[in-house]
PDB file of N, CA and C in Angstrom:
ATOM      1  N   UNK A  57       7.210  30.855-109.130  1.00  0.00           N
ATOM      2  CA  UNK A  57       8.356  31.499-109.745  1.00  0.00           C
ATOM      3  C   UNK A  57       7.857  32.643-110.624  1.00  0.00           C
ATOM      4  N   UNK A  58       8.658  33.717-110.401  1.00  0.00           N
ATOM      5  CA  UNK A  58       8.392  35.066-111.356  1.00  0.00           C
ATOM      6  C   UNK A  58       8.552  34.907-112.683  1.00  0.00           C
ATOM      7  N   UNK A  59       9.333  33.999-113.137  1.00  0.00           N
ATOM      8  CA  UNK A  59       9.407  34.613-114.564  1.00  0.00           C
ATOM      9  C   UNK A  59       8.505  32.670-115.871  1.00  0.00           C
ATOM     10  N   UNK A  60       8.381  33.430-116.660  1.00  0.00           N
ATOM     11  CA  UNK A  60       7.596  32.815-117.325  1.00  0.00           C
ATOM     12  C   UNK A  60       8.111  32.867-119.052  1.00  0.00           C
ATOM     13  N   UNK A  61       8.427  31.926-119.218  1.00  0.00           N
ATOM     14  CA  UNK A  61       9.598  31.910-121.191  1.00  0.00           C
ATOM     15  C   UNK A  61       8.482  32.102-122.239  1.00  0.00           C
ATOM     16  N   UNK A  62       8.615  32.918-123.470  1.00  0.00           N
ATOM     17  CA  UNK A  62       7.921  33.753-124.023  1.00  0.00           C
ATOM     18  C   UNK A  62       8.070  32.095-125.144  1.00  0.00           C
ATOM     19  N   UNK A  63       6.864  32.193-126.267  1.00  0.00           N
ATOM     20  CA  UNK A  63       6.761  31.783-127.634  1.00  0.00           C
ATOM     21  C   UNK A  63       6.852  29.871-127.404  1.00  0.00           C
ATOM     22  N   UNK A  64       7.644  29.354-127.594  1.00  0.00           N
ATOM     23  CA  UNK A  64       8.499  27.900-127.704  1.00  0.00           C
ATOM     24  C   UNK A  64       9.236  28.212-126.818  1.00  0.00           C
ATOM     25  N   UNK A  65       9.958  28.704-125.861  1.00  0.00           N
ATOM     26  CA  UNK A  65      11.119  28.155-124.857  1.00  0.00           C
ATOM     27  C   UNK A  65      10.525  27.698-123.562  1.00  0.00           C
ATOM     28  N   UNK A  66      11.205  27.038-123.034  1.00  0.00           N
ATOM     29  CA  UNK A  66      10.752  26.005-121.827  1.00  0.00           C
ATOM     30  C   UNK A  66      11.968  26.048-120.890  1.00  0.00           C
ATOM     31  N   UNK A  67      11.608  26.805-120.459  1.00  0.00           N
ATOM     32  CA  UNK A  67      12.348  26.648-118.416  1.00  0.00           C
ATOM     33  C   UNK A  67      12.605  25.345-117.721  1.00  0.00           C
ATOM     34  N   UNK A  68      14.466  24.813-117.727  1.00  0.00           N
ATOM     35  CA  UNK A  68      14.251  23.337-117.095  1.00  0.00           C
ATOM     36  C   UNK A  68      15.499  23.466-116.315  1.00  0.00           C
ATOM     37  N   UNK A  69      15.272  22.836-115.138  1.00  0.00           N
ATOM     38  CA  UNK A  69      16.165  22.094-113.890  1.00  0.00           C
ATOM     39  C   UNK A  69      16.298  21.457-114.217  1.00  0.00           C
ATOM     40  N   UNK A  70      18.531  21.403-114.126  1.00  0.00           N
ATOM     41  CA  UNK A  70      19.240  19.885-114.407  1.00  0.00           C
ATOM     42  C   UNK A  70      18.477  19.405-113.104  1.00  0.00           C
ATOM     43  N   UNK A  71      18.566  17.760-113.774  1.00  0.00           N
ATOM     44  CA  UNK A  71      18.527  16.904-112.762  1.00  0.00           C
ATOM     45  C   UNK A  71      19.887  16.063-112.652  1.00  0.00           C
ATOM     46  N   UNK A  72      20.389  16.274-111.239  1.00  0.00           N
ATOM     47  CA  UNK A  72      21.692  15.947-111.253  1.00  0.00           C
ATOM     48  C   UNK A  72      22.174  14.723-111.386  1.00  0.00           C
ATOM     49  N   UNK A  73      22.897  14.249-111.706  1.00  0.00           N
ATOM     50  CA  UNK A  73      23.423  12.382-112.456  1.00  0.00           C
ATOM     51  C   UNK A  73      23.915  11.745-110.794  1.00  0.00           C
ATOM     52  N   UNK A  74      24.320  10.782-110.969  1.00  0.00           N
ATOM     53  CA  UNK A  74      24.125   9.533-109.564  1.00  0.00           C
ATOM     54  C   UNK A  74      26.093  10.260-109.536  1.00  0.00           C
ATOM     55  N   UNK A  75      26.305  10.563-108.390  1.00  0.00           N
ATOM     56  CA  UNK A  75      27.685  10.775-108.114  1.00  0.00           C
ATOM     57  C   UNK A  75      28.582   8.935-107.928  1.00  0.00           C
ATOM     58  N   UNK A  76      27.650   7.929-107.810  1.00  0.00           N
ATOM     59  CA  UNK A  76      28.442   6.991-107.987  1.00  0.00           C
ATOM     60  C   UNK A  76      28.120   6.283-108.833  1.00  0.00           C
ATOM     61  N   UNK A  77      29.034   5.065-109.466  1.00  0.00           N
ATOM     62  CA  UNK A  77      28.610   3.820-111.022  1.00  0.00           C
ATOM     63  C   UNK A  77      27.862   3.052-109.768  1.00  0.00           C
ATOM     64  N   UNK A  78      26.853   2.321-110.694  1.00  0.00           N
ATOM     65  CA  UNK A  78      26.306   0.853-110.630  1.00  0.00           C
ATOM     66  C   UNK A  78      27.451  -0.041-109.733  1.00  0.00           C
ATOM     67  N   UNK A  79      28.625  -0.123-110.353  1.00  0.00           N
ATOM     68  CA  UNK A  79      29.456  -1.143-109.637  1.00  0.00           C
ATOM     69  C   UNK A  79      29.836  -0.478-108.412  1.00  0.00           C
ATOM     70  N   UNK A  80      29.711   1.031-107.484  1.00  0.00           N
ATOM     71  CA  UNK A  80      30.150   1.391-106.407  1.00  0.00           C
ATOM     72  C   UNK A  80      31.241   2.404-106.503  1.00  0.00           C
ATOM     73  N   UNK A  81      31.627   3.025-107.951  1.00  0.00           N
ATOM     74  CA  UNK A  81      32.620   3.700-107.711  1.00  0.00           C
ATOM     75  C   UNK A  81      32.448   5.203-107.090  1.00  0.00           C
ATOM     76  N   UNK A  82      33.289   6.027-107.253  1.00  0.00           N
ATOM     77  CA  UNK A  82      32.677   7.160-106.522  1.00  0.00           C
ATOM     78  C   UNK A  82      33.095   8.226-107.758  1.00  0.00           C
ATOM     79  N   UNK A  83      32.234   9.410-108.403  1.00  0.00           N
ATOM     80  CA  UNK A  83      32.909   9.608-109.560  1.00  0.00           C
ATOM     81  C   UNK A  83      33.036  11.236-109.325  1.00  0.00           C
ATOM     82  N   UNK A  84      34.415  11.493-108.981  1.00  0.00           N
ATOM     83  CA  UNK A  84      34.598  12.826-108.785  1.00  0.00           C
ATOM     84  C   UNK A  84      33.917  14.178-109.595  1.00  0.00           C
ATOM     85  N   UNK A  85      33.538  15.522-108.806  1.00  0.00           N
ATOM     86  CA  UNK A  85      33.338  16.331-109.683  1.00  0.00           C
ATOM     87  C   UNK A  85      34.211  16.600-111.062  1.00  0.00           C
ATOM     88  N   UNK A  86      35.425  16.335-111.233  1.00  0.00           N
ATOM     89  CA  UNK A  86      35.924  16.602-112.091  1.00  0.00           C
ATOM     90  C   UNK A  86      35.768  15.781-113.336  1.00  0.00           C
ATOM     91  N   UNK A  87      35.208  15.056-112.795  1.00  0.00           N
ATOM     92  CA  UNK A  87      35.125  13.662-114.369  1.00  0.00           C
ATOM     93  C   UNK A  87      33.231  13.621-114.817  1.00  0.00           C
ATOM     94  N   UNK A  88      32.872  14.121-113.782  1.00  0.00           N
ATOM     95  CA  UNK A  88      31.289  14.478-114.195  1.00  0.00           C
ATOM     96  C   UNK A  88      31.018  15.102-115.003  1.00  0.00           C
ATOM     97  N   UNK A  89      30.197  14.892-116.354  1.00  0.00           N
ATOM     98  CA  UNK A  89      29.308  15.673-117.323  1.00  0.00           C
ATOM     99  C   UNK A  89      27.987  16.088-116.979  1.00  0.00           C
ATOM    100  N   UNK A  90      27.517  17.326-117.420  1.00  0.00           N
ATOM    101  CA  UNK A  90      26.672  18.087-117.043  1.00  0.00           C
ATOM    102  C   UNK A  90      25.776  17.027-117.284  1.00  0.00           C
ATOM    103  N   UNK A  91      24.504  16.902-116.818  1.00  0.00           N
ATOM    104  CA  UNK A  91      23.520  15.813-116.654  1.00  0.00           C
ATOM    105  C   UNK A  91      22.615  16.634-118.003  1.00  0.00           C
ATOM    106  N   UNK A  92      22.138  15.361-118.622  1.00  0.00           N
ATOM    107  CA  UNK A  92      21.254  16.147-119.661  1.00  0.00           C
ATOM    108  C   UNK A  92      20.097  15.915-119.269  1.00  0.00           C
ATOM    109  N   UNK A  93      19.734  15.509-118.729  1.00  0.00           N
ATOM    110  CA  UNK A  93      18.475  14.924-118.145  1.00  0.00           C
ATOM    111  C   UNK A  93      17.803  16.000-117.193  1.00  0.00           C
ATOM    112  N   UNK A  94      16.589  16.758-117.303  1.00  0.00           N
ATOM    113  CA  UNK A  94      15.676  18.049-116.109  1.00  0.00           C
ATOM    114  C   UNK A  94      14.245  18.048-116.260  1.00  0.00           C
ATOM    115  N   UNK A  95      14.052  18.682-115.448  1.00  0.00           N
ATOM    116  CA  UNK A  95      12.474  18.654-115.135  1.00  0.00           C
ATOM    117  C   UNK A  95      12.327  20.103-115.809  1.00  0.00           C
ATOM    118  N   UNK A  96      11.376  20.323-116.272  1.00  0.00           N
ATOM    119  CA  UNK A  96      10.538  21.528-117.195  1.00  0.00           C
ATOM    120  C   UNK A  96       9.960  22.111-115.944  1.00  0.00           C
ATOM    121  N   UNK A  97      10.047  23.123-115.581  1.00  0.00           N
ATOM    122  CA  UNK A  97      10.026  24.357-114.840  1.00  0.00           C
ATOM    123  C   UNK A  97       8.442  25.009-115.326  1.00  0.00           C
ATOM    124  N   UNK A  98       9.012  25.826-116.547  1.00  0.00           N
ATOM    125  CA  UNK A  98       7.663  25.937-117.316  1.00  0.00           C
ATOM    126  C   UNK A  98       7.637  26.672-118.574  1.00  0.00           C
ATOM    127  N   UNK A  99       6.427  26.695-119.088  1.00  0.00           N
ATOM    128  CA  UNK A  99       6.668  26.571-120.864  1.00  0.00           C
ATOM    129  C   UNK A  99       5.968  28.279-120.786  1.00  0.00           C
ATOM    130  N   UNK A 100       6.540  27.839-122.643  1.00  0.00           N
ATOM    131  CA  UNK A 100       5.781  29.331-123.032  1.00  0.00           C
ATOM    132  C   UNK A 100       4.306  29.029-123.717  1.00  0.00           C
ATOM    133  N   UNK A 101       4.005  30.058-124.150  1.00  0.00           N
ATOM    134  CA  UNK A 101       2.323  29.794-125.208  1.00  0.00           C
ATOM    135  C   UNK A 101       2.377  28.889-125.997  1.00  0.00           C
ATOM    136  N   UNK A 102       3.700  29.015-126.700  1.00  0.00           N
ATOM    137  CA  UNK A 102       3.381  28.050-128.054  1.00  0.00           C
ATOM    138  C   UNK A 102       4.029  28.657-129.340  1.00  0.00           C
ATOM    139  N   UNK A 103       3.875  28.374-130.255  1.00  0.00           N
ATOM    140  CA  UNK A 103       4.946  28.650-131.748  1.00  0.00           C
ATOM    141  C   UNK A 103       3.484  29.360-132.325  1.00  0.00           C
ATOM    142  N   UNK A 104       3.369  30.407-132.815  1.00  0.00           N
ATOM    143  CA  UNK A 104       2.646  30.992-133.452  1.00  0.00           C
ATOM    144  C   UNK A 104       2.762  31.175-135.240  1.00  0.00           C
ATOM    145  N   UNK A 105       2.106  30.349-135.672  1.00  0.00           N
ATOM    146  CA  UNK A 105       1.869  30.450-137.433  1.00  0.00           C
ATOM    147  C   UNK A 105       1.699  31.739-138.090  1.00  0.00           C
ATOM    148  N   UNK A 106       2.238  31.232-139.101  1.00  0.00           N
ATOM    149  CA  UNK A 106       1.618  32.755-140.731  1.00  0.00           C
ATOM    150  C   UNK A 106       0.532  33.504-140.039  1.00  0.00           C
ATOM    151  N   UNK A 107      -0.586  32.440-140.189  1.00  0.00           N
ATOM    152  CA  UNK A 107      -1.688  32.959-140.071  1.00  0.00           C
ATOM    153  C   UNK A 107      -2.188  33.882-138.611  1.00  0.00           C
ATOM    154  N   UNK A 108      -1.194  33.545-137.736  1.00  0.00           N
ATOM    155  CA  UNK A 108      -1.495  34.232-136.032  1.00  0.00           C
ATOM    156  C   UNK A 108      -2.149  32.940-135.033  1.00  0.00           C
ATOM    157  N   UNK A 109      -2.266  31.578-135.745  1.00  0.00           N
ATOM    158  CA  UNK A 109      -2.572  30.333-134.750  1.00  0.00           C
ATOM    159  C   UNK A 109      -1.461  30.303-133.922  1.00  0.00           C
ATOM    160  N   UNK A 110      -1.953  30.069-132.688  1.00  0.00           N
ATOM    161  CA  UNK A 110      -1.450  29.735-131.584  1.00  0.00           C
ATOM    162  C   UNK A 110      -0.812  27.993-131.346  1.00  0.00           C
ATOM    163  N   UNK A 111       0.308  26.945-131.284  1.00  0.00           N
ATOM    164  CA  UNK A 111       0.494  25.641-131.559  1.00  0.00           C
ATOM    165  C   UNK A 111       0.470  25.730-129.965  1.00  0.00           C
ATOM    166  N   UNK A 112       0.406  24.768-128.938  1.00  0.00           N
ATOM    167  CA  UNK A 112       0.591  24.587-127.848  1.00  0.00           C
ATOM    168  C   UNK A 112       1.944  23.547-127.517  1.00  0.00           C
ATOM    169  N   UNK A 113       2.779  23.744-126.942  1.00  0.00           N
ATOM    170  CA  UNK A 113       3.834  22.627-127.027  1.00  0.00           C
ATOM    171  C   UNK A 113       3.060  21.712-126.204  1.00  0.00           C
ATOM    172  N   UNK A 114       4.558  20.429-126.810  1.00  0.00           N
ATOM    173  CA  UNK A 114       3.975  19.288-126.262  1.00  0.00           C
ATOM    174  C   UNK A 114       4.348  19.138-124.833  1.00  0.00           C
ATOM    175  N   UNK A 115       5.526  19.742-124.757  1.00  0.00           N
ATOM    176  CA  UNK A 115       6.109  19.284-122.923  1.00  0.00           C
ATOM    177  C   UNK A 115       4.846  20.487-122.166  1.00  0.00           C
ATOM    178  N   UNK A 116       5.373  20.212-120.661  1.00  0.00           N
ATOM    179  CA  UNK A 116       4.030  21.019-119.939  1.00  0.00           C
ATOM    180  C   UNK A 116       4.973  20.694-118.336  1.00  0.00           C
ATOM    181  N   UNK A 117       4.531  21.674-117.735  1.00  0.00           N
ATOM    182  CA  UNK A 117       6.046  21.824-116.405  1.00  0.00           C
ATOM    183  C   UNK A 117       5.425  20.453-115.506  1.00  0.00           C
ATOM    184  N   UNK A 118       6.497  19.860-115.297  1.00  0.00           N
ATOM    185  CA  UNK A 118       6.474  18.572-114.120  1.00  0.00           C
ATOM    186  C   UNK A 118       7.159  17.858-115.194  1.00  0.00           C
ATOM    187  N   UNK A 119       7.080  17.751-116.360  1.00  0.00           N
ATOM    188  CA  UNK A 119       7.406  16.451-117.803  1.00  0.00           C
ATOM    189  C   UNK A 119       9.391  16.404-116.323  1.00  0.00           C
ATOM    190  N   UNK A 120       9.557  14.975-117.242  1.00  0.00           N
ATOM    191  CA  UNK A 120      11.030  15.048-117.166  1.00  0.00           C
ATOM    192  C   UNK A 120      11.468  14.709-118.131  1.00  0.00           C
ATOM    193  N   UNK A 121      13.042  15.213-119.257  1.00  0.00           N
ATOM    194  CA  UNK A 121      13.022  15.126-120.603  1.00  0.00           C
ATOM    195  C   UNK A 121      14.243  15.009-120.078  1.00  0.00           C
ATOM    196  N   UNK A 122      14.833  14.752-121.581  1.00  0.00           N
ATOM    197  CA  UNK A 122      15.965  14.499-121.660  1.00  0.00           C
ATOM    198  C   UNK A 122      16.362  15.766-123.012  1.00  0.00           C
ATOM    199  N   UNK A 123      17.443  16.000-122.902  1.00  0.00           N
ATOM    200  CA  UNK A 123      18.027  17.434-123.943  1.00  0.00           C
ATOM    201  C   UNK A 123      19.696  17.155-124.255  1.00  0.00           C
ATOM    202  N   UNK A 124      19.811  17.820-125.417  1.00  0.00           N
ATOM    203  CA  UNK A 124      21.150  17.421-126.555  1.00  0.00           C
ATOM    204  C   UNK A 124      22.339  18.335-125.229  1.00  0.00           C
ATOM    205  N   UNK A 125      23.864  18.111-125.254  1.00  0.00           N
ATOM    206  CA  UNK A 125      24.947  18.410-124.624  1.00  0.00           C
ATOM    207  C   UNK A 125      24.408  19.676-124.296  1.00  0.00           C
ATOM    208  N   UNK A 126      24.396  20.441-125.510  1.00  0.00           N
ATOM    209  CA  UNK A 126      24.840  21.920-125.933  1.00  0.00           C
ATOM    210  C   UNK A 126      23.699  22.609-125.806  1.00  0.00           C
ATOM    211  N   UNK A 127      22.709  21.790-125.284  1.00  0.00           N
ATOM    212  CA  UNK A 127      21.447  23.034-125.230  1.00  0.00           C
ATOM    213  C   UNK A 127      20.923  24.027-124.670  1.00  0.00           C
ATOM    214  N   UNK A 128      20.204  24.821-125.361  1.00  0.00           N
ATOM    215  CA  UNK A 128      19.669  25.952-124.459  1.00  0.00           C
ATOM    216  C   UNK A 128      20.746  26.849-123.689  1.00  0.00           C
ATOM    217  N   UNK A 129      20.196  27.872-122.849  1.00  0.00           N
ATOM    218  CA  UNK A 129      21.312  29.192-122.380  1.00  0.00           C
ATOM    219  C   UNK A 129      21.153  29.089-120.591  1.00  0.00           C
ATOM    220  N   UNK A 130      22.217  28.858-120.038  1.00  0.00           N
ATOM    221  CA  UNK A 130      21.868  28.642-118.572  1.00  0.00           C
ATOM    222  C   UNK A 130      21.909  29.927-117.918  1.00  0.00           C
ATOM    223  N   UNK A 131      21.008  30.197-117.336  1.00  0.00           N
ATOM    224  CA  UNK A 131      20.586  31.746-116.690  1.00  0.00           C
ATOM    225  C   UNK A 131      20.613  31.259-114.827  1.00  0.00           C
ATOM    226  N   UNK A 132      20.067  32.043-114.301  1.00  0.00           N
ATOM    227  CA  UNK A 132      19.930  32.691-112.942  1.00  0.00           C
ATOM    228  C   UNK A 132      18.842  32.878-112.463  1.00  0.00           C
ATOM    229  N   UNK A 133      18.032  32.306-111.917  1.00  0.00           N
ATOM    230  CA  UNK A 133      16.318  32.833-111.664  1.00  0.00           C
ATOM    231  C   UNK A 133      16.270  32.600-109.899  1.00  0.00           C
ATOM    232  N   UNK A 134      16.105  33.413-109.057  1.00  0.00           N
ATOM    233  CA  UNK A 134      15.921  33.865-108.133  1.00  0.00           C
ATOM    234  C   UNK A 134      17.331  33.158-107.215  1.00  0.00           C
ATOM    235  N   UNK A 135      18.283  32.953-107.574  1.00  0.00           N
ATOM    236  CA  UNK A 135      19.619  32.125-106.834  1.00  0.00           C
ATOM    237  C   UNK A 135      19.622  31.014-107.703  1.00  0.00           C
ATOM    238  N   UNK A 136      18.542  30.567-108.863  1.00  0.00           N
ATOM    239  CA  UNK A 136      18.769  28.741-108.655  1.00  0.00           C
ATOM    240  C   UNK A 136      19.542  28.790-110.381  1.00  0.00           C
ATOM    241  N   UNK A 137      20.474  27.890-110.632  1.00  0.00           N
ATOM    242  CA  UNK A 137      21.077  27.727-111.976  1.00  0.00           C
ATOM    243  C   UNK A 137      19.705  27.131-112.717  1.00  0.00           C
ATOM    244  N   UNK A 138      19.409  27.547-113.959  1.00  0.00           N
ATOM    245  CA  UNK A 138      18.078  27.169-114.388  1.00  0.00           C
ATOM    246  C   UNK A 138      18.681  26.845-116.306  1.00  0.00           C
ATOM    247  N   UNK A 139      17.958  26.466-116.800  1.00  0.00           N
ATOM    248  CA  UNK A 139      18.080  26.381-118.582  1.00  0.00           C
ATOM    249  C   UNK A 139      17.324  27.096-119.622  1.00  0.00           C
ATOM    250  N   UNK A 140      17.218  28.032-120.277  1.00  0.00           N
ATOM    251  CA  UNK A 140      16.279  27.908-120.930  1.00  0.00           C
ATOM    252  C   UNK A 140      16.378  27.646-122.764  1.00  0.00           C
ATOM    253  N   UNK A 141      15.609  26.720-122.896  1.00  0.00           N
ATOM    254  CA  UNK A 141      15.918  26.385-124.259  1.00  0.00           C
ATOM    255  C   UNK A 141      14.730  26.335-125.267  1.00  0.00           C
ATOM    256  N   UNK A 142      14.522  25.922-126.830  1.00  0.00           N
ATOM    257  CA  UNK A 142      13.522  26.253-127.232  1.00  0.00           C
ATOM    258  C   UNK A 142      12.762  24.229-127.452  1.00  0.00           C
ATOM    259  N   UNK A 143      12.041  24.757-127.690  1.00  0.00           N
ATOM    260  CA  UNK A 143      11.175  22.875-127.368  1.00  0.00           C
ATOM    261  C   UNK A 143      11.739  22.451-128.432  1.00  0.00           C
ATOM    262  N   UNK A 144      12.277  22.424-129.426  1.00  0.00           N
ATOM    263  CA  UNK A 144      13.201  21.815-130.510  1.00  0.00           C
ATOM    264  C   UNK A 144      14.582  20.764-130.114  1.00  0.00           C
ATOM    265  N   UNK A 145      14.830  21.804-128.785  1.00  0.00           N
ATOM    266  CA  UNK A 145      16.231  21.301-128.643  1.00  0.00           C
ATOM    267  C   UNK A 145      16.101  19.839-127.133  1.00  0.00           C
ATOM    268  N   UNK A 146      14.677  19.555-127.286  1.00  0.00           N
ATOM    269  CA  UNK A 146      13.970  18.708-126.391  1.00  0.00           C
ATOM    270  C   UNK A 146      14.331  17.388-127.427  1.00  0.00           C
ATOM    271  N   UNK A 147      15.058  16.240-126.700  1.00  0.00           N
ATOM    272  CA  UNK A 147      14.634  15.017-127.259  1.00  0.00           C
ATOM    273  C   UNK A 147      13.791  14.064-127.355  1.00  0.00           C
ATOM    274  N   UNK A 148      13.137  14.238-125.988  1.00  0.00           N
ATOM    275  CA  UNK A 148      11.522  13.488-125.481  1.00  0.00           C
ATOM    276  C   UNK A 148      11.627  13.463-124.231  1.00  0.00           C
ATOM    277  N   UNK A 149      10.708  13.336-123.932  1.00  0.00           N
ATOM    278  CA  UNK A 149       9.676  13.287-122.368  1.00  0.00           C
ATOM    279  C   UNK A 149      10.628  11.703-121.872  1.00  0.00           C
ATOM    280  N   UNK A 150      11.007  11.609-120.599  1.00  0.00           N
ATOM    281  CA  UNK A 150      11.040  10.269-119.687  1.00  0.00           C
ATOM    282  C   UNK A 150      10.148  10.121-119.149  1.00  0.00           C
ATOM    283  N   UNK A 151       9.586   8.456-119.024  1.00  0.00           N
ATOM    284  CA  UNK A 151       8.507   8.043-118.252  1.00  0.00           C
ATOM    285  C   UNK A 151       7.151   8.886-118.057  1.00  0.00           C
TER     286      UNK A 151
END
């Protein structure tokens, strides 16, 4: 992929939620919430200090995380709906 997120932001693919419940139901697009749950695409350098240190984030592209409703700005990267948000708005790594 061409493009690459500058400082702290991290590039992530929803991962899409189970279209049916556990018990078998079938759960229309219309009653579906955006899945918070994606795979990290890929990161930037890192948060840079006072001093000009370089921090390395903790996620790293393949992680699968989980992220708050409202996060991050959903963009366009070569056809595919993509996220990009800053590693703050990361709640933690799955599995």
């Amino acid at each position: 992929m061409a493009f690459r997120p500058l400082h702290d932001r991290v590039l992530v693919r929803r991962i899409e939620a189970e279209a049916k419940t556990a018990g078998g139901i079938i759960i229309p697009d219309t009653a579906k919430e955006k899945p918070q749950e994606g795979e990290v695409i890929s990161v930037g350098s890192g948060t840079k200090s006072e001093d000009g240190k370089v921090t390395p984030l903790d996620v790293k592209a393949g992680d699968k995380i989980l992220f708050g409703k409202w996060s991050g700005t959903e963009v366009k990267v070569e056809g595919e709906d993509l996220i990009i948000m800053k590693e703050s708005d990361i709640l933690g790594i799955v599995g």
